[in-house]
Coordinates of C-alpha atoms in Angstrom, one line a residue:
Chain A
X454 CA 41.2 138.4 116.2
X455 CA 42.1 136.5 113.0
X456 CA 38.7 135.8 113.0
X457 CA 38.1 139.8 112.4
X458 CA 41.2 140.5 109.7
X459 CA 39.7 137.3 107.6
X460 CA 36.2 139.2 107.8
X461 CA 37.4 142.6 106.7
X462 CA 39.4 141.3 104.2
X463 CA 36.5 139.6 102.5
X464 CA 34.0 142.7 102.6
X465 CA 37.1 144.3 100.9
X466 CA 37.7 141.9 98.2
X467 CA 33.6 142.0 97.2
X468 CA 33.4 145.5 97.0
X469 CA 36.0 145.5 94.8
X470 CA 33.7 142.8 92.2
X471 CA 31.5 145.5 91.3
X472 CA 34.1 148.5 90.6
X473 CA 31.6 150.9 88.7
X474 CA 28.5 150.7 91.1
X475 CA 31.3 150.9 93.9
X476 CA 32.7 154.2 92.5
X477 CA 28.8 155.8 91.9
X478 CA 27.5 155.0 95.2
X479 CA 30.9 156.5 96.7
X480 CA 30.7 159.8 94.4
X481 CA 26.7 159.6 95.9
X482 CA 28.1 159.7 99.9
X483 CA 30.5 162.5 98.6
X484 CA 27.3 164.3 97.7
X485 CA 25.6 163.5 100.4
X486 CA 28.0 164.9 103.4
X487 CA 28.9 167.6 100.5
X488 CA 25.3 168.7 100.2
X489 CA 25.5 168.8 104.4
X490 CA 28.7 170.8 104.1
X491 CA 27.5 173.1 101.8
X492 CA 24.4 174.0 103.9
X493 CA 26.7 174.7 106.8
X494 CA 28.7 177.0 104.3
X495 CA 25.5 178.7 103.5
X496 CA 24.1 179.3 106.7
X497 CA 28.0 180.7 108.1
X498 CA 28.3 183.3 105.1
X499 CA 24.9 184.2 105.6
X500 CA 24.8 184.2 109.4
X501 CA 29.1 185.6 110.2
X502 CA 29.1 182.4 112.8
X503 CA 26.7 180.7 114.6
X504 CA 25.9 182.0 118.2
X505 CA 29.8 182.8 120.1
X506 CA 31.5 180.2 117.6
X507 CA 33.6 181.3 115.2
X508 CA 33.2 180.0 111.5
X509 CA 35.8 177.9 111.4
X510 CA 35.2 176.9 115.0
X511 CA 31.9 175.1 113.1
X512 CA 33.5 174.1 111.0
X513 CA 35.6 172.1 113.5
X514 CA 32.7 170.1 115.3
X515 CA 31.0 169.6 111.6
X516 CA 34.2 167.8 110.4
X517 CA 34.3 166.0 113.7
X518 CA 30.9 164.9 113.9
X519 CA 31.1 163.1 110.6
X520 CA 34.3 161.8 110.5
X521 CA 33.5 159.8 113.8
X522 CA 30.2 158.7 112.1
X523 CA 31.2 157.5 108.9
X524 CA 34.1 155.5 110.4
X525 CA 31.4 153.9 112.5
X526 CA 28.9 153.3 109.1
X527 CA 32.1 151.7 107.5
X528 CA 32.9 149.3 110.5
X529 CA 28.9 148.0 111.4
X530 CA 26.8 148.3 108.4
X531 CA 26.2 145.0 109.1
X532 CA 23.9 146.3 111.9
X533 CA 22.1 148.1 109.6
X534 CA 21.1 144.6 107.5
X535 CA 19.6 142.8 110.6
X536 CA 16.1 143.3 110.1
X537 CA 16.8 141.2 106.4
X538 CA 19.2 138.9 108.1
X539 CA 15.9 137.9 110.9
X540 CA 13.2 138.2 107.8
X541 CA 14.9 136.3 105.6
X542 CA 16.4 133.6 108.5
X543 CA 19.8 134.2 108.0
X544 CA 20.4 135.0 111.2
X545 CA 19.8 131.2 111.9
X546 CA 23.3 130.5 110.3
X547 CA 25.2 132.9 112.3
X548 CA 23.7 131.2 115.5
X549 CA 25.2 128.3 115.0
X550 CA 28.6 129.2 113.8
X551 CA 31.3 128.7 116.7
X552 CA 31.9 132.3 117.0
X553 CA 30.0 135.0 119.1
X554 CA 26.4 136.4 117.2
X555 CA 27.2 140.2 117.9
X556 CA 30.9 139.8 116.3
X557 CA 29.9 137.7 113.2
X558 CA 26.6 140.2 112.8
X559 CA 28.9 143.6 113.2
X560 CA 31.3 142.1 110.5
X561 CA 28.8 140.9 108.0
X562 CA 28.9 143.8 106.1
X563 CA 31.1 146.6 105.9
X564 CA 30.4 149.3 103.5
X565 CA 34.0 151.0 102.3
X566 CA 32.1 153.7 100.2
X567 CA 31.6 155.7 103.0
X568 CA 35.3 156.5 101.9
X569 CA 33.4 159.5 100.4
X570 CA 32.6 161.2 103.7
X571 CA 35.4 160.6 104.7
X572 CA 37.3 162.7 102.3
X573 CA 34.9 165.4 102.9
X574 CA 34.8 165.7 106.9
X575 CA 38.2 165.5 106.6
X576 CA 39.2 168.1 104.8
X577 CA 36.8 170.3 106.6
X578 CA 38.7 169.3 109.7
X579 CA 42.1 170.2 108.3
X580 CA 40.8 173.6 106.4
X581 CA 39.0 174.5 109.9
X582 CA 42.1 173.8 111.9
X583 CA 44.4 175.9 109.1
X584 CA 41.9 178.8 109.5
X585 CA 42.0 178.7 113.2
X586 CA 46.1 178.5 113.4
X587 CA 45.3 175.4 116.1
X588 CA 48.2 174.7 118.2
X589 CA 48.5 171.3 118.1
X590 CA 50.1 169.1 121.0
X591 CA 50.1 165.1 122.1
X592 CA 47.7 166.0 124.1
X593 CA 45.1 167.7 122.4
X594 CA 45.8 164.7 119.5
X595 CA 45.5 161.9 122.1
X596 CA 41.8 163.8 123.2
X597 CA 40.5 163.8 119.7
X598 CA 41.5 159.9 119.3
X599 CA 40.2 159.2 122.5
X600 CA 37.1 160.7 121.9
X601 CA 36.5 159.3 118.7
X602 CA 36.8 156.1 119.8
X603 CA 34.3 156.8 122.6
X604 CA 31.6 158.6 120.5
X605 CA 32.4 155.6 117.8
X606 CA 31.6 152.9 120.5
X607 CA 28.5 155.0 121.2
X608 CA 27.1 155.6 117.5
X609 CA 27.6 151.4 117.4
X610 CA 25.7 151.0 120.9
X611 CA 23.0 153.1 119.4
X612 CA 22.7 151.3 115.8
X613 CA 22.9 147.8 118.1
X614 CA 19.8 149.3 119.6
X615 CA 18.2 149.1 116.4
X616 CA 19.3 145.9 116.0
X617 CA 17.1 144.9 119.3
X618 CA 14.2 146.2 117.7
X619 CA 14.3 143.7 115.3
X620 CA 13.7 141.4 117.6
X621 CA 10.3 142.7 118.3
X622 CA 9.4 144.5 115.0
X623 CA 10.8 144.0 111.4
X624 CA 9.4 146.7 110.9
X625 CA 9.1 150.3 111.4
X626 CA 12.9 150.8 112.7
X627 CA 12.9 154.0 110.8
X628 CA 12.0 155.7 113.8
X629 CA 15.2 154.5 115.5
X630 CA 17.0 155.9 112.9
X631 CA 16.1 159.0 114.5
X632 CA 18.8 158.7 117.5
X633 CA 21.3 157.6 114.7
X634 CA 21.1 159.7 111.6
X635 CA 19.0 162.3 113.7
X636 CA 21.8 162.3 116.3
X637 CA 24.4 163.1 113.2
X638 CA 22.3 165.8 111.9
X639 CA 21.5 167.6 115.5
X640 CA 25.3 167.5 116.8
X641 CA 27.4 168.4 113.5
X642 CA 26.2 171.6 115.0
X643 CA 27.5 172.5 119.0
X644 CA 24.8 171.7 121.5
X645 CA 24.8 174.9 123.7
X646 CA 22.9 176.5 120.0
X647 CA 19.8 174.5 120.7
X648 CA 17.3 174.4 124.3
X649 CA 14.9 172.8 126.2
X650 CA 15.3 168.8 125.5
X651 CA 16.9 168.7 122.8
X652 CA 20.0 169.8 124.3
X653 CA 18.6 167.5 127.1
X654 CA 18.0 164.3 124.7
X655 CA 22.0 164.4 123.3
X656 CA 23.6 165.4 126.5
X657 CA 22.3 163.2 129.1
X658 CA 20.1 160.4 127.2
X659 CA 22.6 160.1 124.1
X660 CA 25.5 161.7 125.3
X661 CA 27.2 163.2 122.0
X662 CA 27.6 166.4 123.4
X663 CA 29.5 164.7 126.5
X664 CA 31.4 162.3 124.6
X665 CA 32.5 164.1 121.7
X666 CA 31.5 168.1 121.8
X667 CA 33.0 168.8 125.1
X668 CA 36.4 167.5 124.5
X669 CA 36.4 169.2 121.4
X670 CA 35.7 172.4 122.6
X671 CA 38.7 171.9 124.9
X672 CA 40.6 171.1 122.1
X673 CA 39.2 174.7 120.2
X674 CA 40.3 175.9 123.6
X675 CA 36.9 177.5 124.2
X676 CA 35.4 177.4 128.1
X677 CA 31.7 177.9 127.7
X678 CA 30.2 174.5 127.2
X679 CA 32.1 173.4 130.0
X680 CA 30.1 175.6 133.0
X681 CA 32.9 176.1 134.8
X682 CA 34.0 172.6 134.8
X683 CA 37.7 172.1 135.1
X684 CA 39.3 171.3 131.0
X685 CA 41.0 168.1 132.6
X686 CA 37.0 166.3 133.5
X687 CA 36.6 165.9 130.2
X688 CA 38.7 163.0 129.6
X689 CA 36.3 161.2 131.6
X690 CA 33.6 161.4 129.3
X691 CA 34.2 159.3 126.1
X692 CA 34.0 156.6 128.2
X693 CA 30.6 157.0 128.8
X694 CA 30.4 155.6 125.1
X695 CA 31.8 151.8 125.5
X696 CA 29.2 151.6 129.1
X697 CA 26.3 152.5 126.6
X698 CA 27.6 149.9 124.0
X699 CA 27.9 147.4 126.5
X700 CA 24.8 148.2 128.0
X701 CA 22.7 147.8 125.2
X702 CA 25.0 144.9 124.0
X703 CA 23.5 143.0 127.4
X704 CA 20.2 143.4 126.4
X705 CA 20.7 142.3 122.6
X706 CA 22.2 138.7 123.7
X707 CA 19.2 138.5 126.2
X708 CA 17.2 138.8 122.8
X709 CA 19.3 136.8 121.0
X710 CA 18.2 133.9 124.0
X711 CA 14.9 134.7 123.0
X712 CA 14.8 134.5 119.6
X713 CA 12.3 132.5 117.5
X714 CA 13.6 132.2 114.2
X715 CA 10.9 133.2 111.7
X716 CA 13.2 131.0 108.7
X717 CA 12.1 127.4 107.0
Chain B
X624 CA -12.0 154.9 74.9
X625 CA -8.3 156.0 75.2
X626 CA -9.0 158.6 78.3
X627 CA -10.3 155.8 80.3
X628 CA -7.3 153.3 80.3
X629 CA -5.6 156.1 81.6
X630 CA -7.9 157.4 84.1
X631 CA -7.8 153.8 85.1
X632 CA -3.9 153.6 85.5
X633 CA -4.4 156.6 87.8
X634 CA -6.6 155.0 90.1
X635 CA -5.2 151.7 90.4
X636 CA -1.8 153.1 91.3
X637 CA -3.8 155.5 93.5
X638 CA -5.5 152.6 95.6
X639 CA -2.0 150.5 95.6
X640 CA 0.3 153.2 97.1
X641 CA -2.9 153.9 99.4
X642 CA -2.2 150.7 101.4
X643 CA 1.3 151.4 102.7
X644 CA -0.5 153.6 105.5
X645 CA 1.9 151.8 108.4
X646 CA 5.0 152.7 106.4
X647 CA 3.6 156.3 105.7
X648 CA 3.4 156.8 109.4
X649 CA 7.2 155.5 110.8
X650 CA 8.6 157.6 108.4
X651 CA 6.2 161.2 109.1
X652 CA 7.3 161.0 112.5
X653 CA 11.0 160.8 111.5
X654 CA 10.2 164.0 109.1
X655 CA 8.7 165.7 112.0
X656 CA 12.0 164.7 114.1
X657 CA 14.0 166.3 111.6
X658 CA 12.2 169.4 111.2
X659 CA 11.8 169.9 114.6
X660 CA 15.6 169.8 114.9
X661 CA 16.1 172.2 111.9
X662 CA 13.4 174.8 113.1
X663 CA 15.4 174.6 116.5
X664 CA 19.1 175.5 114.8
X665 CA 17.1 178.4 113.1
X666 CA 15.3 179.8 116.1
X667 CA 19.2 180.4 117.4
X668 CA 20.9 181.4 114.5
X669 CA 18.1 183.9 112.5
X670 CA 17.4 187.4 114.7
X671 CA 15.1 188.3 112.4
X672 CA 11.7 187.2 113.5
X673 CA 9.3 187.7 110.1
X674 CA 12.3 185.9 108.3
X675 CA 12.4 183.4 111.3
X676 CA 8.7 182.0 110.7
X677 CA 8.9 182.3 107.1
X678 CA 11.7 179.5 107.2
X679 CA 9.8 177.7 109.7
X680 CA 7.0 177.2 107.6
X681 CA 9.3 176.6 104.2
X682 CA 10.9 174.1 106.2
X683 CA 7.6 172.0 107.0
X684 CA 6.3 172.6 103.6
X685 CA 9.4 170.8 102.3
X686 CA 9.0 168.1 105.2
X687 CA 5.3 167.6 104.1
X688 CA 6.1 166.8 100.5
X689 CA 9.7 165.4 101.1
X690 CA 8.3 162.2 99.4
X691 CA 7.4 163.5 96.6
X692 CA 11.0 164.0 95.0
X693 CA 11.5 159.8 95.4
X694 CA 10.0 157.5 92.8
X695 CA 6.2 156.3 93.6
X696 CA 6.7 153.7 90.9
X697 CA 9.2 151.7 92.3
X698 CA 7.3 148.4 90.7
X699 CA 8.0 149.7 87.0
X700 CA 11.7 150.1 87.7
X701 CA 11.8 146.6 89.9
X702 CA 10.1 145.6 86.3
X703 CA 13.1 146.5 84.1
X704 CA 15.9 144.7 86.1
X705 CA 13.6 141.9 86.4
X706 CA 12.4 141.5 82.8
X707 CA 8.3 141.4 83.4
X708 CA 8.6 145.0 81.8
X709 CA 7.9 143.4 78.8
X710 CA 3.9 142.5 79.7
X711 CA 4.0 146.8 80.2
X712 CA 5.4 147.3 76.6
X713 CA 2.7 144.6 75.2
X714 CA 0.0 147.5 76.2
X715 CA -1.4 149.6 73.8
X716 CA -1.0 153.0 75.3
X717 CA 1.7 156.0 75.2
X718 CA 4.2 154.2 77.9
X719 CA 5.6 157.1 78.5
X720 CA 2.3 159.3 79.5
X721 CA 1.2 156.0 81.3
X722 CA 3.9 156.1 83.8
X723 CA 3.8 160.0 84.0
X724 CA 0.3 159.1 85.3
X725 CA 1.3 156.3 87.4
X726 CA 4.0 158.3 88.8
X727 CA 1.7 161.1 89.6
X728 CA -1.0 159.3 91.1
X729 CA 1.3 157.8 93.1
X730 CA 3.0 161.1 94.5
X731 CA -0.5 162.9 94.9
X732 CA -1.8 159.9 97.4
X733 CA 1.2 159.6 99.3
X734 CA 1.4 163.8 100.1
X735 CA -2.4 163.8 100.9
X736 CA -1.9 160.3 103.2
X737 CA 0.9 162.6 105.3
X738 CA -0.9 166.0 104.6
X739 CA -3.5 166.1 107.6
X740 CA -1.6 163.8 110.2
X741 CA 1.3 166.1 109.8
X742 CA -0.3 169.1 110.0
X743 CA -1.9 168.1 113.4
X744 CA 1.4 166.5 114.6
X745 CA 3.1 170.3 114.5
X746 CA 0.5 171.3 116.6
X747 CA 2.6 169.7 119.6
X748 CA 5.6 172.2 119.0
X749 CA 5.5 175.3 120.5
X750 CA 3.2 178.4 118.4
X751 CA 6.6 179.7 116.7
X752 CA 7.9 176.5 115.6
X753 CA 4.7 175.6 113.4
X754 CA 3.5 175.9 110.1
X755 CA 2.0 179.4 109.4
X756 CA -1.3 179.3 106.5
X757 CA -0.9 181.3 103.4
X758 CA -0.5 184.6 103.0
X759 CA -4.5 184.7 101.5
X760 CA -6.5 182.3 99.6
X761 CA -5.3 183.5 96.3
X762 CA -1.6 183.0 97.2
X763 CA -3.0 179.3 98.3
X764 CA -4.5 178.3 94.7
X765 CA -1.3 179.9 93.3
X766 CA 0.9 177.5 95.4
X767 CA -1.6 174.8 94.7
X768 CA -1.3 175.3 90.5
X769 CA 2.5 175.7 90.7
X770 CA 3.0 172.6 92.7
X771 CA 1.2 170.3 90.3
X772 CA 3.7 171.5 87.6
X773 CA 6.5 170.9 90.0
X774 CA 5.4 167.5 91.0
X775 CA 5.0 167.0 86.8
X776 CA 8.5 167.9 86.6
X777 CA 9.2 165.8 89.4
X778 CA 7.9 162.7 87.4
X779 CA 10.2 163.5 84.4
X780 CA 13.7 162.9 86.3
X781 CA 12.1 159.9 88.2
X782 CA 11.4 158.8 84.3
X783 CA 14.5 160.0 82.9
X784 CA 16.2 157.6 86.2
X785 CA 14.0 154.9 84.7
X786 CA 15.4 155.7 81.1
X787 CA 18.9 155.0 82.7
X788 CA 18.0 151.9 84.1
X789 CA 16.8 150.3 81.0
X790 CA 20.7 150.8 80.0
X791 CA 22.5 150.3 82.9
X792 CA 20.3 148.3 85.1
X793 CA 22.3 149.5 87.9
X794 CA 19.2 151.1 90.2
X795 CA 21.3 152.3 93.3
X796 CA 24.1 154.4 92.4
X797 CA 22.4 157.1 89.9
X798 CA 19.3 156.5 92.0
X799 CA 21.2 157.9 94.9
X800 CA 22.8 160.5 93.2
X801 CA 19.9 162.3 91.5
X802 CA 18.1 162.2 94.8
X803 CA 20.7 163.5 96.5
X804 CA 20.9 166.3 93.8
X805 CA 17.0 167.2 94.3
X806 CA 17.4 167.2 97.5
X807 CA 20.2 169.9 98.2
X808 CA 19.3 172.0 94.9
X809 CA 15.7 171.7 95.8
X810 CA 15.7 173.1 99.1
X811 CA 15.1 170.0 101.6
X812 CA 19.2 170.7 103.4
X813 CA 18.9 174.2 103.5
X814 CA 15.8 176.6 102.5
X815 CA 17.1 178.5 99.3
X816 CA 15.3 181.4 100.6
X817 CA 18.0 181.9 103.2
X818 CA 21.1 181.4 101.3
X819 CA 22.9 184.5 101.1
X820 CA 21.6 186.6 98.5
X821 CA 23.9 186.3 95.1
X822 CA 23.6 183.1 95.3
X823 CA 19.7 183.2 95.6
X824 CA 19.4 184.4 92.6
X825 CA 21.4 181.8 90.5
X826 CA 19.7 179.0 92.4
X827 CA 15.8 180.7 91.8
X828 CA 16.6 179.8 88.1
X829 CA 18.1 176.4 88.3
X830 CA 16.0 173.1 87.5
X831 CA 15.4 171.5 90.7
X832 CA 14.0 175.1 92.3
X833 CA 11.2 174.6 90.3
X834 CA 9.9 171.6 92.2
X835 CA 9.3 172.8 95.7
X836 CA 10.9 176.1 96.3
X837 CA 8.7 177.9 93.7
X838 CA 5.6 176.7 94.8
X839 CA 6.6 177.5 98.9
X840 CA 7.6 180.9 97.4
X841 CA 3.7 181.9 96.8
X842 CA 2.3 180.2 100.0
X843 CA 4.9 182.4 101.5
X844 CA 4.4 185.9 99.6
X845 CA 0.6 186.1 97.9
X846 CA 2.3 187.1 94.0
X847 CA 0.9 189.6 91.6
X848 CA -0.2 188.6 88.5
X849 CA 2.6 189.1 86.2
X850 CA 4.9 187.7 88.7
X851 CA 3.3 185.1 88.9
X852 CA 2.8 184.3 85.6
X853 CA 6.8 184.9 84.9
X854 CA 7.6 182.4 87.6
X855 CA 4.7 180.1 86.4
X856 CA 6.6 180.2 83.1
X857 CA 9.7 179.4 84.3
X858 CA 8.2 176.2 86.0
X859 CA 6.9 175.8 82.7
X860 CA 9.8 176.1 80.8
X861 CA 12.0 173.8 82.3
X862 CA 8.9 171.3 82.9
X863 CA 8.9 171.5 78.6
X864 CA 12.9 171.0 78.8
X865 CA 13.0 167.7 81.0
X866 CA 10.1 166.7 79.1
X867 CA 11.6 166.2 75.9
X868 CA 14.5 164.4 77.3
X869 CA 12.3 161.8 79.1
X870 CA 10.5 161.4 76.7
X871 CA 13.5 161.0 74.0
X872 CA 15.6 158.6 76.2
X873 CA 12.5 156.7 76.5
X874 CA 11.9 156.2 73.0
X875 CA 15.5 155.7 72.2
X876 CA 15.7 153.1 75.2
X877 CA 12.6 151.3 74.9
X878 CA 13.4 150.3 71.6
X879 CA 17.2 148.7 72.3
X880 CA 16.0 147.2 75.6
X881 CA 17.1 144.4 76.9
X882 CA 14.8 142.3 78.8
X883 CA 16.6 140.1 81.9
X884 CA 15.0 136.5 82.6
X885 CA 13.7 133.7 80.7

């Protein structure tokens, strides 16, 4: 544990060397989930709502969706570095520092600019809960927490995965990005607007829908995504997020066991 | 004498972008992925069918030539951080017109590597979901014409990015940003023929629609001549506009340049 604070202190501290490039590149993630924001904005003045949601309702599971993923971005860009880290055979280093490879590779990097999408998904959440007069209570808190945290531990399970690709490819990872960035893009929207597999791929093979949608549509109060499932199931589902993680964590230390370094 | 060096500086860059075939691959099949995803949120949210397939096909056009708003010429700018820029200034061309050449050359070969594999990739997704031709042959050469000036105007903010960097040698944030910029004003997040219709007609007029949305425009709807020619102009216009400021950030740049290394 002390080894994480010392780690997060230290990404903190060189951010804060380069203060002008840290300040553009956070203005640029402000565009970027702005620019995201704005075509939802678009499409619900053009459109009245999308499908039985409400505007705001949208709104809602936009600002959700993104504030769980930018929290994750911030916490494991590290993740995102380990195809350089096994090119360049830096990864050699890590192996044989007395403290586990899959903690030291998550903390490597952190990337605080994602600040910037933060802001953004945020205040989408609180103008979409303002506009829908949401009656908050503990619980309907304690559900959103808990399934942040689960959808969090899933986003990490799935950039780990890229991470094991590495082992096998430098290259071409792009197409894992896919389940990552793709996931974001497909499920700021709720799942019951698409069909076919794609509502299959994010419910049942990366469960977004499960761990995050579903609770939130309790929390919107709204039935329909459920399919007549009782409102009180869905607590079980975020944890469907840390078995993935874990699952995929398994098979990154078999790699790891395996791993030839490529380094002089 | 003159021509050739730059006919030459074409087809070097032509040949050297050529060879990134693997890379051109991974990333068309995440651009099919996230069209495919897009076309799917439409099919839900627009009733209206003719509309529907008109944004289906806006949004593949934008996925084919997606890789056109980046910078080809990422050498040139790895160049001016690095200092070996100077062996470029030594040559004894326009610089300017010789990386508007590089720049294009390198745009044209990377859209024609993705143009055919793509095209036979959406041929997997259901008939609704894929690319529909022109309107008619004539609406096809106008698209054609009109998207050679937007790819020129293209070059000139990836050369007026470069300009910056000579000053700043900062190559991530303002990269970012402009991208970004093109991007969402361009009509990549969200076809600008479907935002509602006030704002439409503020966004036609802007910049960055002259890149891809007015060329999509008349491979959608086959324009009369004096259309045409009126939004030809346009494209024209602001083609002439971000011309001059390349071109005078590049001469007052070039000049006060630092160069990094020893």
């Amino acid at each position: 544990m002390r080894y994480v604070v010392q780690a997060v202190r230290m990404n903190l501290r060189r951010a804060a060397q380069y203060r002008s490039s840290f300040l553009l590149q956070t203005i640029a993630q402000l565009i970027m989930t702005g620019g995201d924001l704005w075509a939802v904005l678009m499409l619900l003045e053009r459109f009245g709502g999308m499908g039985h949601w409400g505007r705001y309702e949208i709104l809602f599971f936009f600002g959700a969706m993104h504030l769980v993923f930018s929290f994750t971005e911030i916490a494991d860009r590290g993740l995102g570095r380990f195809s350089s880290m096994i090119r360049t055979g830096s990864f050699d280093t890590v192996l044989v520092r007395p403290r586990g490879a899959l903690l030291q590779v998550m903390l490597a990097e952190m990337d605080p600019r994602r600040i910037g999408s933060i802001l953004v998904a945020l205040t989408s959440l609180i103008v979409a809960s303002r506009g829908l007069a949401l009656r908050w209570t503990a619980a309907k808190i304690l559900l959103l927490l808990w399934s942040a945290m689960g959808t969090g531990c899933l986003m990490m399970g799935l950039f780990l995965l890229e991470a094991v690709v590495c082992f096998f490819s430098v290259q071409s990872i792009e197409i894992v990005n896919v389940l990552t960035y793709g996931g974001r893009q497909v499920c700021q929207y709720p799942m019951d607007l698409y069909t076919g597999w794609i509502r299959t791929l994010f419910t049942a093979v990366v469960p977004i829908a499960l761990c995050l949608q579903m609770p939130v549509s309790v929390i919107l109060e709204r039935q329909e995504m459920l399919a007549g499932m009782q409102p009180g199931w869905v607590w079980a589902f975020p944890l469907l997020g840390p078995c993935v993680f874990g699952l995929i964590a398994l098979i990154w230390m078999a790699g790891v066991r395996h791993y030839r370094s490529t380094g002089t | 004498m003159r021509l050739k060096a730059y006919w030459t500086a074409f087809a070097v860059q032509a040949k050297q972008i050529s060879r990134y075939r693997a890379a051109a691959f991974g990333g068309m099949v995440t651009q099919a992925f996230f069209g495919t995803m897009l076309v799917a949120l439409y099919d839900t949210l627009i009733g209206d069918r003719t509309l529907f397939r008109e944004t289906v096909t806006y949004v593949w056009i934008q996925q084919i030539f997606f890789r056109a708003f980046f910078t080809s010429d990422t050498e040139f700018n790895e160049q001016i951080i690095q200092g070996a820029v100077c062996y470029t200034l030594l040559r004894p061309v326009d610089l300017h017109l010789w990386c508007v050449i590089r720049e294009m050359a390198g745009k044209i070969v990377n859209v024609l590597m993705r143009l055919v594999p793509m095209v036979l990739l959406l041929f997997l997704l259901p008939e609704a979901w894929r690319i529909r031709p022109p309107e008619s042959t004539l609406g096809l050469v106008q698209f054609t014409v009109s998207l050679g000036v937007g790819f020129l105007s293209i070059a000139q903010i990836n050369l007026i990015v470069s300009a910056v960097l000579m000053r700043t040698m900062d190559n991530k944030g303002i990269t970012a940003m402009i991208n970004l910029i093109m991007m969402i004003l361009g009509g990549n997040i969200i076809p600008l023929t479907i935002v509602p219709e006030r704002i439409q007609t503020l966004l036609r007029y802007q910049p960055f629609a002259q890149m891809l949305d007015a060329p999509i425009r008349m491979y959608l709807h086959t324009m009369s001549a004096p259309e045409w020619l009126l939004s030809l102009g346009i494209q024209l216009f602001w083609l002439a506009a971000m011309g001059c400021l390349s071109r005078g950030l590049w001469s007052r740049n070039i000049r006060r340049i630092e160069l990094q290394g020893g």
